[in-house]
Amino acid sequence: MKFKNLIKAFLFFSFLLLSHSIYAQTNYADVRVDELSDAKIRELMQRAESIGYSDAQLEQLALAQGMKQSEIEKLRMRVEKIRKQDGTQNNNSEEDPTLTKPFTDLNRSRVNSSQSKIDSLKRVNSVLSSKALANTISPNRLKIFGEELFGLSTQTFEPNLRMATPKSYVVGPDDELLIDITGDNEVSYKSKVSPDGNIRVQYIGLISVAGLTIEQATSKIKSTLSTTYPALRSGRTAVSITLGNIRSITVTIVGEAVKPGSYTVSSLASLFNILSTAGGPNVNGTYRNIQIVRGNKVINTIDIYDFLMNGIQKGNIRLQDQDVINIPVYNTRIELSGEVKRPAFFEIKENETLADALRFAGGFSSNAYSAQIKVLQNTNRERKIMDVTEAEFSTYKPQNGDKFIVERILDRFANRVEISGAVFRPGQYELDDQLTLKSLIQKADGVKEDAFLNRGYISRLNTDNSMALVSFDLAKILAGTEPDIKLQREDKVVIKSIFELREDFKVTVQGEVRQPGTFAYADGMNLEALIQMSGGFREGATPNRIEISRRIKNSDATSASAQTAEVFSVNVDPDLKIQQNGFTLKPFDIVSIRSSESYHIQRQIKIEGEVLYPGVYTIIKKDERISDIIKRAGGLSPLAYVEGASLRRNGKGDLRMDSLETLREDREKLLNLQRLKQSGARDTTSLDKDLQILRSDLVGIDLKKIMEKPLSRYDLIVENEDVIRVPKELQTIRVTGEVLKPNSIVYTKGKSFTGYISGSGGFSYNAYKKGAFIVYSNGSVAANRKFLFFNNFPQVKPGSEIFVPKRAEREKLNATAFIGISTAVASLAAIIVTLLR
């Protein structure tokens, strides 16, 4: 079984190698999408559509054939851009089975052998690698010129039944004539034409009107009525004859119509009315030779292109009963696509040429390559391609099935040069036979004052489109001391500015100014001007001993003590008055302005809790101490618990009055962080940082000794934003951590550390007894100490918090570790035995 699986794997691998070799026949890895014109991209899109591939499948196939992913991304963007320009979508609903068969064979899971798969791959590659233009235009994308005239549901050609009766209208059976006599005689008759073609008029009898036009019938009826109404001859009586009810006629449409058959329509209907009702010619029907048959004779031939092109309804005659409309098949139909205004299928008559076809298509588009048109022509055996030049448009007679492709003009300029940089009018200019570098600069209104005159360069295309660089001395060219350079197509002249060829000159000011930062350097800039640009001095700035550091360019690189910067110390006028001997700055100078030693902003501390006047106090001298602040606050209140007093430092205090629970919340956070760390958290970096912040937040002070011995080492000097807290005597002890029941216990004087642990149920199974510690209310911490074999737990004071950490988990000894230890022990024993021997 394993042997069979190996054979299958080998065959599959061999198939992949063969597939790769087949695809490698066309090297798609070297394709550069940026170098392809829009016409080539359209050709690729149309070729893919002709074989039933969508845009996504086209990308997958290109990737499989070695095209780089970056080029595929560019290809996708180009395809989307072209589809937006053309207003088209990828539509492969109708596929040619002969073209899609290779892909069907390739993806079909029932292929029985590797050879059949390889053959399918060969067919795929041959389809994609073919350079023939037979499939460049998909027939499904183009329409037959004129089909929208009858195909749109909103377009109708209904006859106007409210118009005056046409004089050429032929009267027939079922027509109703309205005869109105006015003047000396007033009478009206309504007579219907009988099947025999007669009308009956009172006092007159039968009058035959069938086959007469309405004008002829009026004349005949008027002549007959004059025998009864003599006033008609003298003009004292007038007669008016109009159509009342219009009859219906039957017209038959035969041939290549969308809906052939017999139609009953109004007798006022014309040819276009009937064609609209029948949907017009079908895909094989002619638009240029539609016949009207009457009495077995063709009485008229209609060319719908006259109406489509000029709006002239030539030959659109009114139909009669039993008329037959015959739509023959077309004789010559061509396809005209590409850069024309109306790409479509057009029908061409025998005497018409390619110029007429272009006229039908609305002419060339603005981007058309009109010098010649490609023609794909069918022969009796195969297809062939021809080029029709512009001079042959009026003489070339298209043949049935010809495909004319109008390509886009090249995306390049025949006479363009470009100049950029330090000139007054950079841009693109016309290249003529006499244009040189100097004359181009003159066209650009000359060089700017900051132009770099020592050197410029021209980017030039070689004959193989590779890049070349031509350098020149701009000053000598302008002075005429060096030969001028004749320009070529697509030359790009670049003249740099002196500012582009050096680092931007800046100066920096820092320290006690209102807007410190970096400023652009200007020639002649002095120190006072820079201070003014930065908003002037701050209130605490000193104008004395301003330090300016400057770069050194030519330092001794071989000396270990080489000077790396030059420093100047200067004084300026506080009012920034202009002085003749002011300090002039140089590029990249750094100016440092320090604060005055005698200037201090107000520093404040806060005292809260059990003092007579808690609040925020301003430090009035440098060496003011805790005892001084307590005195300024009126001293301690009778309920003050001096042993629990605390000092919060390092800027963590808030000078607003906090609640008395803030310290307890901080302690709780500290204990939680310690519990997380001791529980085995993997990443303890952030935990250690938070623990360090909280630990350094509180300073354990002894307020009792401070008040007893002011100015002693216990009486600390206060700092800005210190917070002194004097609580009331706390009556509980909190026990947390690895005890059976963490809770708060009433403080009892003389009760031991272990006594409070017992009050919480005792140590838990995971308790680390050696690591137990207590946090006093003033922020200080005392830990358990080991003396011989006994634990020496710290003393408990009111408001303290006892924390028992968790013992670190020990890794269990698995079989691998046991074997390793056993092996090490055995090896050690063998070494000992060997040594003893």
PDB file of N, CA, C and O in Angstrom, residues 167-210:
ATOM      1  N   LYS A 167     -54.500  64.036 -47.964  1.00  0.00           N
ATOM      2  CA  LYS A 167     -55.146  64.041 -49.273  1.00  0.00           C
ATOM      3  C   LYS A 167     -54.856  62.775 -50.052  1.00  0.00           C
ATOM      4  O   LYS A 167     -55.637  62.396 -50.936  1.00  0.00           O
ATOM      5  N   SER A 168     -53.745  62.116 -49.716  1.00  0.00           N
ATOM      6  CA  SER A 168     -53.380  60.900 -50.452  1.00  0.00           C
ATOM      7  C   SER A 168     -54.003  59.649 -49.838  1.00  0.00           C
ATOM      8  O   SER A 168     -53.751  58.544 -50.329  1.00  0.00           O
ATOM      9  N   TYR A 169     -54.779  59.821 -48.788  1.00  0.00           N
ATOM     10  CA  TYR A 169     -55.381  58.651 -48.148  1.00  0.00           C
ATOM     11  C   TYR A 169     -56.376  57.982 -49.101  1.00  0.00           C
ATOM     12  O   TYR A 169     -57.223  58.652 -49.695  1.00  0.00           O
ATOM     13  N   VAL A 170     -56.268  56.672 -49.284  1.00  0.00           N
ATOM     14  CA  VAL A 170     -57.124  55.911 -50.196  1.00  0.00           C
ATOM     15  C   VAL A 170     -58.320  55.379 -49.400  1.00  0.00           C
ATOM     16  O   VAL A 170     -58.138  54.689 -48.389  1.00  0.00           O
ATOM     17  N   VAL A 171     -59.507  55.703 -49.849  1.00  0.00           N
ATOM     18  CA  VAL A 171     -60.732  55.276 -49.173  1.00  0.00           C
ATOM     19  C   VAL A 171     -60.982  53.812 -49.497  1.00  0.00           C
ATOM     20  O   VAL A 171     -60.789  53.361 -50.644  1.00  0.00           O
ATOM     21  N   GLY A 172     -61.432  53.097 -48.460  1.00  0.00           N
ATOM     22  CA  GLY A 172     -61.723  51.687 -48.656  1.00  0.00           C
ATOM     23  C   GLY A 172     -62.881  51.251 -47.785  1.00  0.00           C
ATOM     24  O   GLY A 172     -63.459  52.040 -47.023  1.00  0.00           O
ATOM     25  N   PRO A 173     -63.306  49.983 -47.886  1.00  0.00           N
ATOM     26  CA  PRO A 173     -64.416  49.461 -47.087  1.00  0.00           C
ATOM     27  C   PRO A 173     -64.170  49.679 -45.605  1.00  0.00           C
ATOM     28  O   PRO A 173     -63.032  49.635 -45.130  1.00  0.00           O
ATOM     29  N   ASP A 174     -65.265  49.946 -44.873  1.00  0.00           N
ATOM     30  CA  ASP A 174     -65.301  50.193 -43.423  1.00  0.00           C
ATOM     31  C   ASP A 174     -64.858  51.591 -43.043  1.00  0.00           C
ATOM     32  O   ASP A 174     -64.931  51.957 -41.868  1.00  0.00           O
ATOM     33  N   ASP A 175     -64.399  52.406 -44.010  1.00  0.00           N
ATOM     34  CA  ASP A 175     -64.160  53.811 -43.688  1.00  0.00           C
ATOM     35  C   ASP A 175     -65.493  54.509 -43.528  1.00  0.00           C
ATOM     36  O   ASP A 175     -66.491  54.175 -44.180  1.00  0.00           O
ATOM     37  N   GLU A 176     -65.522  55.511 -42.674  1.00  0.00           N
ATOM     38  CA  GLU A 176     -66.744  56.284 -42.447  1.00  0.00           C
ATOM     39  C   GLU A 176     -66.478  57.715 -42.892  1.00  0.00           C
ATOM     40  O   GLU A 176     -65.551  58.367 -42.410  1.00  0.00           O
ATOM     41  N   LEU A 177     -67.317  58.186 -43.855  1.00  0.00           N
ATOM     42  CA  LEU A 177     -67.171  59.529 -44.385  1.00  0.00           C
ATOM     43  C   LEU A 177     -68.214  60.444 -43.746  1.00  0.00           C
ATOM     44  O   LEU A 177     -69.400  60.108 -43.662  1.00  0.00           O
ATOM     45  N   LEU A 178     -67.771  61.623 -43.302  1.00  0.00           N
ATOM     46  CA  LEU A 178     -68.653  62.638 -42.730  1.00  0.00           C
ATOM     47  C   LEU A 178     -68.836  63.738 -43.768  1.00  0.00           C
ATOM     48  O   LEU A 178     -67.865  64.410 -44.147  1.00  0.00           O
ATOM     49  N   ILE A 179     -70.078  63.896 -44.253  1.00  0.00           N
ATOM     50  CA  ILE A 179     -70.402  64.881 -45.301  1.00  0.00           C
ATOM     51  C   ILE A 179     -71.209  65.993 -44.647  1.00  0.00           C
ATOM     52  O   ILE A 179     -72.316  65.769 -44.156  1.00  0.00           O
ATOM     53  N   ASP A 180     -70.642  67.207 -44.598  1.00  0.00           N
ATOM     54  CA  ASP A 180     -71.314  68.366 -44.007  1.00  0.00           C
ATOM     55  C   ASP A 180     -71.606  69.381 -45.114  1.00  0.00           C
ATOM     56  O   ASP A 180     -70.683  69.856 -45.784  1.00  0.00           O
ATOM     57  N   ILE A 181     -72.902  69.707 -45.294  1.00  0.00           N
ATOM     58  CA  ILE A 181     -73.338  70.705 -46.299  1.00  0.00           C
ATOM     59  C   ILE A 181     -73.792  71.944 -45.538  1.00  0.00           C
ATOM     60  O   ILE A 181     -74.648  71.875 -44.645  1.00  0.00           O
ATOM     61  N   THR A 182     -73.224  73.098 -45.888  1.00  0.00           N
ATOM     62  CA  THR A 182     -73.541  74.355 -45.210  1.00  0.00           C
ATOM     63  C   THR A 182     -73.834  75.425 -46.242  1.00  0.00           C
ATOM     64  O   THR A 182     -73.440  75.316 -47.408  1.00  0.00           O
ATOM     65  N   GLY A 183     -74.559  76.460 -45.852  1.00  0.00           N
ATOM     66  CA  GLY A 183     -74.927  77.572 -46.750  1.00  0.00           C
ATOM     67  C   GLY A 183     -76.448  77.649 -46.871  1.00  0.00           C
ATOM     68  O   GLY A 183     -77.161  77.678 -45.846  1.00  0.00           O
ATOM     69  N   ASP A 184     -76.931  77.722 -48.107  1.00  0.00           N
ATOM     70  CA  ASP A 184     -78.384  77.751 -48.284  1.00  0.00           C
ATOM     71  C   ASP A 184     -79.012  76.454 -47.770  1.00  0.00           C
ATOM     72  O   ASP A 184     -80.182  76.448 -47.368  1.00  0.00           O
ATOM     73  N   ASN A 185     -78.263  75.421 -47.837  1.00  0.00           N
ATOM     74  CA  ASN A 185     -78.746  74.122 -47.351  1.00  0.00           C
ATOM     75  C   ASN A 185     -77.851  73.693 -46.170  1.00  0.00           C
ATOM     76  O   ASN A 185     -76.632  73.790 -46.229  1.00  0.00           O
ATOM     77  N   GLU A 186     -78.496  73.231 -45.110  1.00  0.00           N
ATOM     78  CA  GLU A 186     -77.782  72.769 -43.921  1.00  0.00           C
ATOM     79  C   GLU A 186     -78.170  71.319 -43.668  1.00  0.00           C
ATOM     80  O   GLU A 186     -79.311  71.025 -43.305  1.00  0.00           O
ATOM     81  N   VAL A 187     -77.194  70.413 -43.925  1.00  0.00           N
ATOM     82  CA  VAL A 187     -77.482  69.002 -43.709  1.00  0.00           C
ATOM     83  C   VAL A 187     -76.151  68.267 -43.520  1.00  0.00           C
ATOM     84  O   VAL A 187     -75.119  68.693 -44.046  1.00  0.00           O
ATOM     85  N   SER A 188     -76.186  67.175 -42.766  1.00  0.00           N
ATOM     86  CA  SER A 188     -74.994  66.352 -42.532  1.00  0.00           C
ATOM     87  C   SER A 188     -75.335  64.902 -42.762  1.00  0.00           C
ATOM     88  O   SER A 188     -76.441  64.437 -42.409  1.00  0.00           O
ATOM     89  N   TYR A 189     -74.378  64.194 -43.349  1.00  0.00           N
ATOM     90  CA  TYR A 189     -74.546  62.769 -43.599  1.00  0.00           C
ATOM     91  C   TYR A 189     -73.325  62.017 -43.018  1.00  0.00           C
ATOM     92  O   TYR A 189     -72.189  62.488 -43.085  1.00  0.00           O
ATOM     93  N   LYS A 190     -73.619  60.854 -42.489  1.00  0.00           N
ATOM     94  CA  LYS A 190     -72.569  59.951 -42.009  1.00  0.00           C
ATOM     95  C   LYS A 190     -72.747  58.647 -42.754  1.00  0.00           C
ATOM     96  O   LYS A 190     -73.710  57.919 -42.510  1.00  0.00           O
ATOM     97  N   SER A 191     -71.812  58.354 -43.685  1.00  0.00           N
ATOM     98  CA  SER A 191     -71.945  57.198 -44.558  1.00  0.00           C
ATOM     99  C   SER A 191     -70.728  56.297 -44.416  1.00  0.00           C
ATOM    100  O   SER A 191     -69.578  56.771 -44.461  1.00  0.00           O
ATOM    101  N   LYS A 192     -70.982  55.023 -44.272  1.00  0.00           N
ATOM    102  CA  LYS A 192     -69.919  54.029 -44.156  1.00  0.00           C
ATOM    103  C   LYS A 192     -69.708  53.350 -45.490  1.00  0.00           C
ATOM    104  O   LYS A 192     -70.670  52.992 -46.177  1.00  0.00           O
ATOM    105  N   VAL A 193     -68.451  53.186 -45.868  1.00  0.00           N
ATOM    106  CA  VAL A 193     -68.137  52.562 -47.146  1.00  0.00           C
ATOM    107  C   VAL A 193     -68.456  51.075 -47.038  1.00  0.00           C
ATOM    108  O   VAL A 193     -67.976  50.378 -46.131  1.00  0.00           O
ATOM    109  N   SER A 194     -69.276  50.620 -47.961  1.00  0.00           N
ATOM    110  CA  SER A 194     -69.700  49.216 -47.961  1.00  0.00           C
ATOM    111  C   SER A 194     -68.585  48.336 -48.495  1.00  0.00           C
ATOM    112  O   SER A 194     -67.621  48.825 -49.082  1.00  0.00           O
ATOM    113  N   PRO A 195     -68.702  47.015 -48.301  1.00  0.00           N
ATOM    114  CA  PRO A 195     -67.684  46.121 -48.874  1.00  0.00           C
ATOM    115  C   PRO A 195     -67.554  46.266 -50.387  1.00  0.00           C
ATOM    116  O   PRO A 195     -66.503  45.929 -50.940  1.00  0.00           O
ATOM    117  N   ASP A 196     -68.627  46.743 -51.024  1.00  0.00           N
ATOM    118  CA  ASP A 196     -68.539  46.952 -52.473  1.00  0.00           C
ATOM    119  C   ASP A 196     -67.847  48.251 -52.835  1.00  0.00           C
ATOM    120  O   ASP A 196     -67.638  48.540 -54.020  1.00  0.00           O
ATOM    121  N   GLY A 197     -67.551  49.090 -51.844  1.00  0.00           N
ATOM    122  CA  GLY A 197     -66.863  50.350 -52.101  1.00  0.00           C
ATOM    123  C   GLY A 197     -67.792  51.504 -52.336  1.00  0.00           C
ATOM    124  O   GLY A 197     -67.370  52.516 -52.879  1.00  0.00           O
ATOM    125  N   ASN A 198     -69.103  51.391 -51.934  1.00  0.00           N
ATOM    126  CA  ASN A 198     -70.079  52.452 -52.172  1.00  0.00           C
ATOM    127  C   ASN A 198     -70.500  53.075 -50.856  1.00  0.00           C
ATOM    128  O   ASN A 198     -70.424  52.445 -49.784  1.00  0.00           O
ATOM    129  N   ILE A 199     -70.962  54.331 -50.956  1.00  0.00           N
ATOM    130  CA  ILE A 199     -71.618  54.986 -49.825  1.00  0.00           C
ATOM    131  C   ILE A 199     -73.023  55.367 -50.266  1.00  0.00           C
ATOM    132  O   ILE A 199     -73.280  55.561 -51.453  1.00  0.00           O
ATOM    133  N   ARG A 200     -73.943  55.429 -49.333  1.00  0.00           N
ATOM    134  CA  ARG A 200     -75.319  55.792 -49.639  1.00  0.00           C
ATOM    135  C   ARG A 200     -75.586  57.156 -49.038  1.00  0.00           C
ATOM    136  O   ARG A 200     -75.414  57.372 -47.842  1.00  0.00           O
ATOM    137  N   VAL A 201     -76.113  58.096 -49.943  1.00  0.00           N
ATOM    138  CA  VAL A 201     -76.456  59.445 -49.522  1.00  0.00           C
ATOM    139  C   VAL A 201     -77.933  59.670 -49.813  1.00  0.00           C
ATOM    140  O   VAL A 201     -78.413  59.339 -50.901  1.00  0.00           O
ATOM    141  N   GLN A 202     -78.618  60.253 -48.823  1.00  0.00           N
ATOM    142  CA  GLN A 202     -80.054  60.478 -48.961  1.00  0.00           C
ATOM    143  C   GLN A 202     -80.339  61.395 -50.165  1.00  0.00           C
ATOM    144  O   GLN A 202     -79.643  62.370 -50.394  1.00  0.00           O
ATOM    145  N   TYR A 203     -81.339  61.041 -50.905  1.00  0.00           N
ATOM    146  CA  TYR A 203     -81.785  61.760 -52.100  1.00  0.00           C
ATOM    147  C   TYR A 203     -80.811  61.625 -53.275  1.00  0.00           C
ATOM    148  O   TYR A 203     -81.070  62.164 -54.353  1.00  0.00           O
ATOM    149  N   ILE A 204     -79.652  60.962 -53.023  1.00  0.00           N
ATOM    150  CA  ILE A 204     -78.654  60.835 -54.091  1.00  0.00           C
ATOM    151  C   ILE A 204     -78.565  59.400 -54.556  1.00  0.00           C
ATOM    152  O   ILE A 204     -78.568  59.093 -55.747  1.00  0.00           O
ATOM    153  N   GLY A 205     -78.445  58.509 -53.586  1.00  0.00           N
ATOM    154  CA  GLY A 205     -78.276  57.096 -53.918  1.00  0.00           C
ATOM    155  C   GLY A 205     -76.855  56.649 -53.649  1.00  0.00           C
ATOM    156  O   GLY A 205     -76.151  57.166 -52.778  1.00  0.00           O
ATOM    157  N   LEU A 206     -76.377  55.659 -54.377  1.00  0.00           N
ATOM    158  CA  LEU A 206     -75.060  55.082 -54.172  1.00  0.00           C
ATOM    159  C   LEU A 206     -74.004  55.857 -54.945  1.00  0.00           C
ATOM    160  O   LEU A 206     -74.210  56.239 -56.092  1.00  0.00           O
ATOM    161  N   ILE A 207     -72.857  56.057 -54.251  1.00  0.00           N
ATOM    162  CA  ILE A 207     -71.703  56.698 -54.874  1.00  0.00           C
ATOM    163  C   ILE A 207     -70.514  55.780 -54.630  1.00  0.00           C
ATOM    164  O   ILE A 207     -70.177  55.443 -53.493  1.00  0.00           O
ATOM    165  N   SER A 208     -69.819  55.397 -55.694  1.00  0.00           N
ATOM    166  CA  SER A 208     -68.660  54.500 -55.587  1.00  0.00           C
ATOM    167  C   SER A 208     -67.408  55.324 -55.279  1.00  0.00           C
ATOM    168  O   SER A 208     -67.042  56.217 -56.049  1.00  0.00           O
ATOM    169  N   VAL A 209     -66.756  55.010 -54.121  1.00  0.00           N
ATOM    170  CA  VAL A 209     -65.558  55.755 -53.707  1.00  0.00           C
ATOM    171  C   VAL A 209     -64.370  54.839 -53.446  1.00  0.00           C
ATOM    172  O   VAL A 209     -63.273  55.309 -53.109  1.00  0.00           O
ATOM    173  N   ALA A 210     -64.538  53.563 -53.540  1.00  0.00           N
ATOM    174  CA  ALA A 210     -63.457  52.628 -53.221  1.00  0.00           C
ATOM    175  C   ALA A 210     -62.293  52.829 -54.177  1.00  0.00           C
ATOM    176  O   ALA A 210     -62.480  52.976 -55.385  1.00  0.00           O
TER     177      ALA A 210
END
